[in-house]
């Protein structure tokens, strides 16, 4: 049925995400998440009747894994289509991926995403946000990747919220130093 929908549906384009929704690895991950109280969405809004707090979008989790495990934060941010194309086999390798492995970087990502949303909320309300802080809203996947690198170097346990918070703060500090340095070098050309 997947091949038929892929080749015969010429009126409505089928996204590569949808083509992978029935893959064995996607079903396996869904079952693992279900066993621990989460609803893994192999298709967009598959579990829309469930609270958002327990719904996990496989595309976002793929982006998170791309940034965290494959050290590709720029691609995770700017080329999310590769999650279900070029990098699909690397991200969703059945021998190496499981719900627990996906949940670790997801729990790191949540507070970073909350910071991003707060900055965006301030900007919408026309509250002045210093560029020193504003980069957070554009660098969530880079911060996530930096947290991983910092935690490996400094032995933070990313299963503990206190260690996650310490690693996030260090990542933001280090990246803000780079942002400040680059903005001084480039002046008006800095973005």
mmCIF file with all atom_site columns, C-alpha atoms in Angstrom:
data_model
loop_
_atom_site.group_PDB
_atom_site.id
_atom_site.type_symbol
_atom_site.label_atom_id
_atom_site.label_alt_id
_atom_site.label_comp_id
_atom_site.label_asym_id
_atom_site.label_entity_id
_atom_site.label_seq_id
_atom_site.pdbx_PDB_ins_code
_atom_site.Cartn_x
_atom_site.Cartn_y
_atom_site.Cartn_z
_atom_site.occupancy
_atom_site.B_iso_or_equiv
_atom_site.pdbx_formal_charge
_atom_site.auth_seq_id
_atom_site.auth_comp_id
_atom_site.auth_asym_id
_atom_site.auth_atom_id
_atom_site.pdbx_PDB_model_num
ATOM 1   C CA . UNK A 1 1   ? 0.000  0.000  0.000  1.00 0.00 ? 1   UNK A CA 1
ATOM 2   C CA . UNK A 1 2   ? 2.908  2.359  0.675  1.00 0.00 ? 2   UNK A CA 1
ATOM 3   C CA . UNK A 1 3   ? 4.278  1.806  -2.844 1.00 0.00 ? 3   UNK A CA 1
ATOM 4   C CA . UNK A 1 4   ? 0.854  2.363  -4.379 1.00 0.00 ? 4   UNK A CA 1
ATOM 5   C CA . UNK A 1 5   ? 0.343  5.640  -2.545 1.00 0.00 ? 5   UNK A CA 1
ATOM 6   C CA . UNK A 1 6   ? 3.858  6.725  -3.464 1.00 0.00 ? 6   UNK A CA 1
ATOM 7   C CA . UNK A 1 7   ? 3.484  6.101  -7.188 1.00 0.00 ? 7   UNK A CA 1
ATOM 8   C CA . UNK A 1 8   ? -0.186 6.726  -7.919 1.00 0.00 ? 8   UNK A CA 1
ATOM 9   C CA . UNK A 1 9   ? -0.966 9.782  -5.857 1.00 0.00 ? 9   UNK A CA 1
ATOM 10  C CA . UNK A 1 10  ? -0.148 12.519 -8.351 1.00 0.00 ? 10  UNK A CA 1
ATOM 11  C CA . UNK A 1 11  ? -2.653 15.093 -7.124 1.00 0.00 ? 11  UNK A CA 1
ATOM 12  C CA . UNK A 1 12  ? -1.536 15.355 -3.505 1.00 0.00 ? 12  UNK A CA 1
ATOM 13  C CA . UNK A 1 13  ? 2.194  15.128 -2.930 1.00 0.00 ? 13  UNK A CA 1
ATOM 14  C CA . UNK A 1 14  ? 3.195  12.533 -0.364 1.00 0.00 ? 14  UNK A CA 1
ATOM 15  C CA . UNK A 1 15  ? 5.808  13.734 2.115  1.00 0.00 ? 15  UNK A CA 1
ATOM 16  C CA . UNK A 1 16  ? 8.751  11.459 2.794  1.00 0.00 ? 16  UNK A CA 1
ATOM 17  C CA . UNK A 1 17  ? 7.758  11.491 6.468  1.00 0.00 ? 17  UNK A CA 1
ATOM 18  C CA . UNK A 1 18  ? 4.448  9.887  5.534  1.00 0.00 ? 18  UNK A CA 1
ATOM 19  C CA . UNK A 1 19  ? 6.206  7.274  3.420  1.00 0.00 ? 19  UNK A CA 1
ATOM 20  C CA . UNK A 1 20  ? 8.246  6.177  6.450  1.00 0.00 ? 20  UNK A CA 1
ATOM 21  C CA . UNK A 1 21  ? 5.292  6.174  8.879  1.00 0.00 ? 21  UNK A CA 1
ATOM 22  C CA . UNK A 1 22  ? 4.737  2.438  8.410  1.00 0.00 ? 22  UNK A CA 1
ATOM 23  C CA . UNK A 1 23  ? 8.389  1.451  8.702  1.00 0.00 ? 23  UNK A CA 1
ATOM 24  C CA . UNK A 1 24  ? 9.120  -1.238 11.265 1.00 0.00 ? 24  UNK A CA 1
ATOM 25  C CA . UNK A 1 25  ? 11.490 1.045  13.191 1.00 0.00 ? 25  UNK A CA 1
ATOM 26  C CA . UNK A 1 26  ? 8.825  3.764  13.443 1.00 0.00 ? 26  UNK A CA 1
ATOM 27  C CA . UNK A 1 27  ? 6.282  1.281  14.813 1.00 0.00 ? 27  UNK A CA 1
ATOM 28  C CA . UNK A 1 28  ? 8.873  -0.113 17.239 1.00 0.00 ? 28  UNK A CA 1
ATOM 29  C CA . UNK A 1 29  ? 9.665  3.361  18.587 1.00 0.00 ? 29  UNK A CA 1
ATOM 30  C CA . UNK A 1 30  ? 5.956  4.135  18.888 1.00 0.00 ? 30  UNK A CA 1
ATOM 31  C CA . UNK A 1 31  ? 5.404  1.004  20.997 1.00 0.00 ? 31  UNK A CA 1
ATOM 32  C CA . UNK A 1 32  ? 8.398  1.791  23.227 1.00 0.00 ? 32  UNK A CA 1
ATOM 33  C CA . UNK A 1 33  ? 7.120  5.314  23.874 1.00 0.00 ? 33  UNK A CA 1
ATOM 34  C CA . UNK A 1 34  ? 3.605  4.020  24.521 1.00 0.00 ? 34  UNK A CA 1
ATOM 35  C CA . UNK A 1 35  ? 5.013  1.691  27.203 1.00 0.00 ? 35  UNK A CA 1
ATOM 36  C CA . UNK A 1 36  ? 6.419  4.709  29.079 1.00 0.00 ? 36  UNK A CA 1
ATOM 37  C CA . UNK A 1 37  ? 3.375  6.939  28.688 1.00 0.00 ? 37  UNK A CA 1
ATOM 38  C CA . UNK A 1 38  ? 4.127  8.937  25.533 1.00 0.00 ? 38  UNK A CA 1
ATOM 39  C CA . UNK A 1 39  ? 2.400  9.051  22.158 1.00 0.00 ? 39  UNK A CA 1
ATOM 40  C CA . UNK A 1 40  ? 4.941  8.998  19.341 1.00 0.00 ? 40  UNK A CA 1
ATOM 41  C CA . UNK A 1 41  ? 3.433  10.517 16.246 1.00 0.00 ? 41  UNK A CA 1
ATOM 42  C CA . UNK A 1 42  ? 4.599  8.668  13.150 1.00 0.00 ? 42  UNK A CA 1
ATOM 43  C CA . UNK A 1 43  ? 2.239  10.946 11.205 1.00 0.00 ? 43  UNK A CA 1
ATOM 44  C CA . UNK A 1 44  ? 1.449  14.584 11.885 1.00 0.00 ? 44  UNK A CA 1
ATOM 45  C CA . UNK A 1 45  ? -1.238 14.952 14.562 1.00 0.00 ? 45  UNK A CA 1
ATOM 46  C CA . UNK A 1 46  ? -1.668 11.188 14.755 1.00 0.00 ? 46  UNK A CA 1
ATOM 47  C CA . UNK A 1 47  ? -2.604 11.478 18.444 1.00 0.00 ? 47  UNK A CA 1
ATOM 48  C CA . UNK A 1 48  ? -4.192 14.928 18.380 1.00 0.00 ? 48  UNK A CA 1
ATOM 49  C CA . UNK A 1 49  ? -6.791 13.842 20.948 1.00 0.00 ? 49  UNK A CA 1
ATOM 50  C CA . UNK A 1 50  ? -4.042 13.384 23.568 1.00 0.00 ? 50  UNK A CA 1
ATOM 51  C CA . UNK A 1 51  ? -2.520 16.219 25.657 1.00 0.00 ? 51  UNK A CA 1
ATOM 52  C CA . UNK A 1 52  ? 0.401  17.972 23.952 1.00 0.00 ? 52  UNK A CA 1
ATOM 53  C CA . UNK A 1 53  ? 2.635  17.201 26.928 1.00 0.00 ? 53  UNK A CA 1
ATOM 54  C CA . UNK A 1 54  ? 2.653  13.484 26.061 1.00 0.00 ? 54  UNK A CA 1
ATOM 55  C CA . UNK A 1 55  ? 2.718  13.771 22.259 1.00 0.00 ? 55  UNK A CA 1
ATOM 56  C CA . UNK A 1 56  ? 6.096  13.410 20.573 1.00 0.00 ? 56  UNK A CA 1
ATOM 57  C CA . UNK A 1 57  ? 6.439  14.420 16.931 1.00 0.00 ? 57  UNK A CA 1
ATOM 58  C CA . UNK A 1 58  ? 8.810  12.090 15.077 1.00 0.00 ? 58  UNK A CA 1
ATOM 59  C CA . UNK A 1 59  ? 10.021 14.890 12.808 1.00 0.00 ? 59  UNK A CA 1
ATOM 60  C CA . UNK A 1 60  ? 11.049 17.074 15.752 1.00 0.00 ? 60  UNK A CA 1
ATOM 61  C CA . UNK A 1 61  ? 12.648 14.095 17.508 1.00 0.00 ? 61  UNK A CA 1
ATOM 62  C CA . UNK A 1 62  ? 14.526 13.365 14.288 1.00 0.00 ? 62  UNK A CA 1
ATOM 63  C CA . UNK A 1 63  ? 15.807 16.954 14.191 1.00 0.00 ? 63  UNK A CA 1
ATOM 64  C CA . UNK A 1 64  ? 16.830 16.703 17.838 1.00 0.00 ? 64  UNK A CA 1
ATOM 65  C CA . UNK A 1 65  ? 18.723 13.454 17.204 1.00 0.00 ? 65  UNK A CA 1
ATOM 66  C CA . UNK A 1 66  ? 20.345 14.969 14.109 1.00 0.00 ? 66  UNK A CA 1
ATOM 67  C CA . UNK A 1 67  ? 21.675 17.872 16.195 1.00 0.00 ? 67  UNK A CA 1
ATOM 68  C CA . UNK A 1 68  ? 22.518 15.859 19.294 1.00 0.00 ? 68  UNK A CA 1
ATOM 69  C CA . UNK A 1 69  ? 23.817 12.484 18.118 1.00 0.00 ? 69  UNK A CA 1
ATOM 70  C CA . UNK A 1 70  ? 24.994 13.299 14.602 1.00 0.00 ? 70  UNK A CA 1
ATOM 71  C CA . UNK A 1 71  ? 26.461 16.730 15.473 1.00 0.00 ? 71  UNK A CA 1
ATOM 72  C CA . UNK A 1 72  ? 24.495 18.450 12.713 1.00 0.00 ? 72  UNK A CA 1
ATOM 73  C CA . UNK A 1 73  ? 22.720 21.373 14.423 1.00 0.00 ? 73  UNK A CA 1
ATOM 74  C CA . UNK A 1 74  ? 22.728 23.660 11.367 1.00 0.00 ? 74  UNK A CA 1
ATOM 75  C CA . UNK A 1 75  ? 21.138 20.960 9.250  1.00 0.00 ? 75  UNK A CA 1
ATOM 76  C CA . UNK A 1 76  ? 18.619 20.175 12.000 1.00 0.00 ? 76  UNK A CA 1
ATOM 77  C CA . UNK A 1 77  ? 17.554 23.817 11.984 1.00 0.00 ? 77  UNK A CA 1
ATOM 78  C CA . UNK A 1 78  ? 17.735 24.666 8.287  1.00 0.00 ? 78  UNK A CA 1
ATOM 79  C CA . UNK A 1 79  ? 17.282 21.368 6.431  1.00 0.00 ? 79  UNK A CA 1
ATOM 80  C CA . UNK A 1 80  ? 14.790 19.322 8.406  1.00 0.00 ? 80  UNK A CA 1
ATOM 81  C CA . UNK A 1 81  ? 13.717 17.506 5.230  1.00 0.00 ? 81  UNK A CA 1
ATOM 82  C CA . UNK A 1 82  ? 16.885 15.394 5.462  1.00 0.00 ? 82  UNK A CA 1
ATOM 83  C CA . UNK A 1 83  ? 15.510 13.742 8.622  1.00 0.00 ? 83  UNK A CA 1
ATOM 84  C CA . UNK A 1 84  ? 13.296 11.563 6.413  1.00 0.00 ? 84  UNK A CA 1
ATOM 85  C CA . UNK A 1 85  ? 15.596 11.474 3.391  1.00 0.00 ? 85  UNK A CA 1
ATOM 86  C CA . UNK A 1 86  ? 19.413 11.603 3.407  1.00 0.00 ? 86  UNK A CA 1
ATOM 87  C CA . UNK A 1 87  ? 19.851 11.061 7.168  1.00 0.00 ? 87  UNK A CA 1
ATOM 88  C CA . UNK A 1 88  ? 16.899 8.778  7.841  1.00 0.00 ? 88  UNK A CA 1
ATOM 89  C CA . UNK A 1 89  ? 18.952 5.577  8.090  1.00 0.00 ? 89  UNK A CA 1
ATOM 90  C CA . UNK A 1 90  ? 21.481 7.258  10.379 1.00 0.00 ? 90  UNK A CA 1
ATOM 91  C CA . UNK A 1 91  ? 18.868 8.711  12.726 1.00 0.00 ? 91  UNK A CA 1
ATOM 92  C CA . UNK A 1 92  ? 16.427 5.815  12.761 1.00 0.00 ? 92  UNK A CA 1
ATOM 93  C CA . UNK A 1 93  ? 18.937 2.968  12.701 1.00 0.00 ? 93  UNK A CA 1
ATOM 94  C CA . UNK A 1 94  ? 16.944 0.128  14.221 1.00 0.00 ? 94  UNK A CA 1
ATOM 95  C CA . UNK A 1 95  ? 19.990 -1.351 15.955 1.00 0.00 ? 95  UNK A CA 1
ATOM 96  C CA . UNK A 1 96  ? 20.915 1.909  17.667 1.00 0.00 ? 96  UNK A CA 1
ATOM 97  C CA . UNK A 1 97  ? 17.757 3.912  18.257 1.00 0.00 ? 97  UNK A CA 1
ATOM 98  C CA . UNK A 1 98  ? 15.108 3.490  20.926 1.00 0.00 ? 98  UNK A CA 1
ATOM 99  C CA . UNK A 1 99  ? 12.659 5.600  22.899 1.00 0.00 ? 99  UNK A CA 1
ATOM 100 C CA . UNK A 1 100 ? 15.022 6.135  25.840 1.00 0.00 ? 100 UNK A CA 1
ATOM 101 C CA . UNK A 1 101 ? 17.822 7.276  23.559 1.00 0.00 ? 101 UNK A CA 1
ATOM 102 C CA . UNK A 1 102 ? 15.463 9.777  21.916 1.00 0.00 ? 102 UNK A CA 1
ATOM 103 C CA . UNK A 1 103 ? 14.013 10.983 25.207 1.00 0.00 ? 103 UNK A CA 1
ATOM 104 C CA . UNK A 1 104 ? 17.353 12.106 26.672 1.00 0.00 ? 104 UNK A CA 1
ATOM 105 C CA . UNK A 1 105 ? 18.039 14.913 24.166 1.00 0.00 ? 105 UNK A CA 1
ATOM 106 C CA . UNK A 1 106 ? 14.320 15.732 24.068 1.00 0.00 ? 106 UNK A CA 1
ATOM 107 C CA . UNK A 1 107 ? 14.417 16.524 27.801 1.00 0.00 ? 107 UNK A CA 1
ATOM 108 C CA . UNK A 1 108 ? 17.466 18.722 27.196 1.00 0.00 ? 108 UNK A CA 1
ATOM 109 C CA . UNK A 1 109 ? 15.686 20.452 24.300 1.00 0.00 ? 109 UNK A CA 1
ATOM 110 C CA . UNK A 1 110 ? 12.525 21.351 26.249 1.00 0.00 ? 110 UNK A CA 1
ATOM 111 C CA . UNK A 1 111 ? 14.026 24.084 28.488 1.00 0.00 ? 111 UNK A CA 1
ATOM 112 C CA . UNK A 1 112 ? 15.958 25.511 25.525 1.00 0.00 ? 112 UNK A CA 1
ATOM 113 C CA . UNK A 1 113 ? 12.729 25.640 23.513 1.00 0.00 ? 113 UNK A CA 1
ATOM 114 C CA . UNK A 1 114 ? 10.981 27.324 26.468 1.00 0.00 ? 114 UNK A CA 1
ATOM 115 C CA . UNK A 1 115 ? 13.688 30.028 26.467 1.00 0.00 ? 115 UNK A CA 1
ATOM 116 C CA . UNK A 1 116 ? 13.200 30.490 22.732 1.00 0.00 ? 116 UNK A CA 1
ATOM 117 C CA . UNK A 1 117 ? 9.435  30.903 23.131 1.00 0.00 ? 117 UNK A CA 1
ATOM 118 C CA . UNK A 1 118 ? 9.907  33.431 25.935 1.00 0.00 ? 118 UNK A CA 1
ATOM 119 C CA . UNK A 1 119 ? 12.243 35.525 23.771 1.00 0.00 ? 119 UNK A CA 1
ATOM 120 C CA . UNK A 1 120 ? 9.793  35.350 20.872 1.00 0.00 ? 120 UNK A CA 1
ATOM 121 C CA . UNK A 1 121 ? 6.944  36.370 23.199 1.00 0.00 ? 121 UNK A CA 1
ATOM 122 C CA . UNK A 1 122 ? 8.945  39.413 24.346 1.00 0.00 ? 122 UNK A CA 1
ATOM 123 C CA . UNK A 1 123 ? 9.689  40.381 20.751 1.00 0.00 ? 123 UNK A CA 1
ATOM 124 C CA . UNK A 1 124 ? 6.000  40.141 19.827 1.00 0.00 ? 124 UNK A CA 1
ATOM 125 C CA . UNK A 1 125 ? 5.174  42.448 22.726 1.00 0.00 ? 125 UNK A CA 1
ATOM 126 C CA . UNK A 1 126 ? 7.887  44.827 21.466 1.00 0.00 ? 126 UNK A CA 1
ATOM 127 C CA . UNK A 1 127 ? 10.026 44.321 24.553 1.00 0.00 ? 127 UNK A CA 1
ATOM 128 C CA . UNK A 1 128 ? 13.634 45.071 23.682 1.00 0.00 ? 128 UNK A CA 1
ATOM 129 C CA . UNK A 1 129 ? 15.694 41.896 23.704 1.00 0.00 ? 129 UNK A CA 1
ATOM 130 C CA . UNK A 1 130 ? 19.460 42.277 23.825 1.00 0.00 ? 130 UNK A CA 1
ATOM 131 C CA . UNK A 1 131 ? 21.251 40.515 20.959 1.00 0.00 ? 131 UNK A CA 1
ATOM 132 C CA . UNK A 1 132 ? 23.350 38.824 23.616 1.00 0.00 ? 132 UNK A CA 1
ATOM 133 C CA . UNK A 1 133 ? 20.178 36.923 24.605 1.00 0.00 ? 133 UNK A CA 1
ATOM 134 C CA . UNK A 1 134 ? 18.267 37.003 21.320 1.00 0.00 ? 134 UNK A CA 1
ATOM 135 C CA . UNK A 1 135 ? 20.585 34.476 19.662 1.00 0.00 ? 135 UNK A CA 1
ATOM 136 C CA . UNK A 1 136 ? 19.027 31.777 21.860 1.00 0.00 ? 136 UNK A CA 1
ATOM 137 C CA . UNK A 1 137 ? 15.831 31.943 19.809 1.00 0.00 ? 137 UNK A CA 1
ATOM 138 C CA . UNK A 1 138 ? 17.799 31.192 16.639 1.00 0.00 ? 138 UNK A CA 1
ATOM 139 C CA . UNK A 1 139 ? 20.264 28.662 18.038 1.00 0.00 ? 139 UNK A CA 1
ATOM 140 C CA . UNK A 1 140 ? 18.215 26.024 19.848 1.00 0.00 ? 140 UNK A CA 1
ATOM 141 C CA . UNK A 1 141 ? 19.774 23.098 17.980 1.00 0.00 ? 141 UNK A CA 1
ATOM 142 C CA . UNK A 1 142 ? 23.267 24.555 18.351 1.00 0.00 ? 142 UNK A CA 1
ATOM 143 C CA . UNK A 1 143 ? 22.739 24.965 22.087 1.00 0.00 ? 143 UNK A CA 1
ATOM 144 C CA . UNK A 1 144 ? 21.451 21.382 22.240 1.00 0.00 ? 144 UNK A CA 1
ATOM 145 C CA . UNK A 1 145 ? 24.550 20.118 20.456 1.00 0.00 ? 145 UNK A CA 1
ATOM 146 C CA . UNK A 1 146 ? 26.790 22.205 22.723 1.00 0.00 ? 146 UNK A CA 1
ATOM 147 C CA . UNK A 1 147 ? 25.091 20.733 25.792 1.00 0.00 ? 147 UNK A CA 1
ATOM 148 C CA . UNK A 1 148 ? 25.994 17.262 24.558 1.00 0.00 ? 148 UNK A CA 1
ATOM 149 C CA . UNK A 1 149 ? 29.624 18.235 23.962 1.00 0.00 ? 149 UNK A CA 1
ATOM 150 C CA . UNK A 1 150 ? 29.906 19.971 27.334 1.00 0.00 ? 150 UNK A CA 1
ATOM 151 C CA . UNK A 1 151 ? 28.271 17.068 29.165 1.00 0.00 ? 151 UNK A CA 1
ATOM 152 C CA . UNK A 1 152 ? 30.722 14.619 27.594 1.00 0.00 ? 152 UNK A CA 1
ATOM 153 C CA . UNK A 1 153 ? 33.696 16.765 28.560 1.00 0.00 ? 153 UNK A CA 1
ATOM 154 C CA . UNK A 1 154 ? 32.530 17.631 32.061 1.00 0.00 ? 154 UNK A CA 1
ATOM 155 C CA . UNK A 1 155 ? 30.669 14.396 32.867 1.00 0.00 ? 155 UNK A CA 1
ATOM 156 C CA . UNK A 1 156 ? 27.235 15.929 33.362 1.00 0.00 ? 156 UNK A CA 1
ATOM 157 C CA . UNK A 1 157 ? 24.465 13.368 33.786 1.00 0.00 ? 157 UNK A CA 1
ATOM 158 C CA . UNK A 1 158 ? 21.767 14.379 31.313 1.00 0.00 ? 158 UNK A CA 1
ATOM 159 C CA . UNK A 1 159 ? 19.261 12.253 33.197 1.00 0.00 ? 159 UNK A CA 1
ATOM 160 C CA . UNK A 1 160 ? 19.397 14.802 36.038 1.00 0.00 ? 160 UNK A CA 1
ATOM 161 C CA . UNK A 1 161 ? 17.629 18.149 35.587 1.00 0.00 ? 161 UNK A CA 1
ATOM 162 C CA . UNK A 1 162 ? 20.264 19.995 37.655 1.00 0.00 ? 162 UNK A CA 1
ATOM 163 C CA . UNK A 1 163 ? 23.014 18.784 35.306 1.00 0.00 ? 163 UNK A CA 1
ATOM 164 C CA . UNK A 1 164 ? 20.917 19.634 32.256 1.00 0.00 ? 164 UNK A CA 1
ATOM 165 C CA . UNK A 1 165 ? 20.447 23.169 33.595 1.00 0.00 ? 165 UNK A CA 1
ATOM 166 C CA . UNK A 1 166 ? 24.192 23.563 34.304 1.00 0.00 ? 166 UNK A CA 1
ATOM 167 C CA . UNK A 1 167 ? 25.111 22.306 30.842 1.00 0.00 ? 167 UNK A CA 1
ATOM 168 C CA . UNK A 1 168 ? 22.552 24.607 29.154 1.00 0.00 ? 168 UNK A CA 1
ATOM 169 C CA . UNK A 1 169 ? 23.870 27.627 31.060 1.00 0.00 ? 169 UNK A CA 1
ATOM 170 C CA . UNK A 1 170 ? 27.461 26.793 30.075 1.00 0.00 ? 170 UNK A CA 1
ATOM 171 C CA . UNK A 1 171 ? 26.463 26.248 26.446 1.00 0.00 ? 171 UNK A CA 1
ATOM 172 C CA . UNK A 1 172 ? 24.676 29.598 26.310 1.00 0.00 ? 172 UNK A CA 1
ATOM 173 C CA . UNK A 1 173 ? 27.654 31.294 27.951 1.00 0.00 ? 173 UNK A CA 1
ATOM 174 C CA . UNK A 1 174 ? 30.142 29.795 25.491 1.00 0.00 ? 174 UNK A CA 1
ATOM 175 C CA . UNK A 1 175 ? 27.980 30.499 22.446 1.00 0.00 ? 175 UNK A CA 1
ATOM 176 C CA . UNK A 1 176 ? 27.272 34.051 23.615 1.00 0.00 ? 176 UNK A CA 1
ATOM 177 C CA . UNK A 1 177 ? 31.038 34.644 23.773 1.00 0.00 ? 177 UNK A CA 1
ATOM 178 C CA . UNK A 1 178 ? 31.315 33.512 20.155 1.00 0.00 ? 178 UNK A CA 1
ATOM 179 C CA . UNK A 1 179 ? 28.330 35.671 19.172 1.00 0.00 ? 179 UNK A CA 1
ATOM 180 C CA . UNK A 1 180 ? 29.865 38.700 20.871 1.00 0.00 ? 180 UNK A CA 1
ATOM 181 C CA . UNK A 1 181 ? 33.249 38.127 19.250 1.00 0.00 ? 181 UNK A CA 1
ATOM 182 C CA . UNK A 1 182 ? 31.768 37.648 15.778 1.00 0.00 ? 182 UNK A CA 1
ATOM 183 C CA . UNK A 1 183 ? 29.454 40.648 16.075 1.00 0.00 ? 183 UNK A CA 1
ATOM 184 C CA . UNK A 1 184 ? 32.442 42.858 16.998 1.00 0.00 ? 184 UNK A CA 1
ATOM 185 C CA . UNK A 1 185 ? 34.450 41.541 14.041 1.00 0.00 ? 185 UNK A CA 1
ATOM 186 C CA . UNK A 1 186 ? 31.645 41.845 11.497 1.00 0.00 ? 186 UNK A CA 1
ATOM 187 C CA . UNK A 1 187 ? 29.855 44.911 12.808 1.00 0.00 ? 187 UNK A CA 1
ATOM 188 C CA . UNK A 1 188 ? 26.791 45.725 10.692 1.00 0.00 ? 188 UNK A CA 1
ATOM 189 C CA . UNK A 1 189 ? 27.342 42.606 8.580  1.00 0.00 ? 189 UNK A CA 1
ATOM 190 C CA . UNK A 1 190 ? 26.794 40.277 11.538 1.00 0.00 ? 190 UNK A CA 1
ATOM 191 C CA . UNK A 1 191 ? 23.648 38.160 11.536 1.00 0.00 ? 191 UNK A CA 1
#
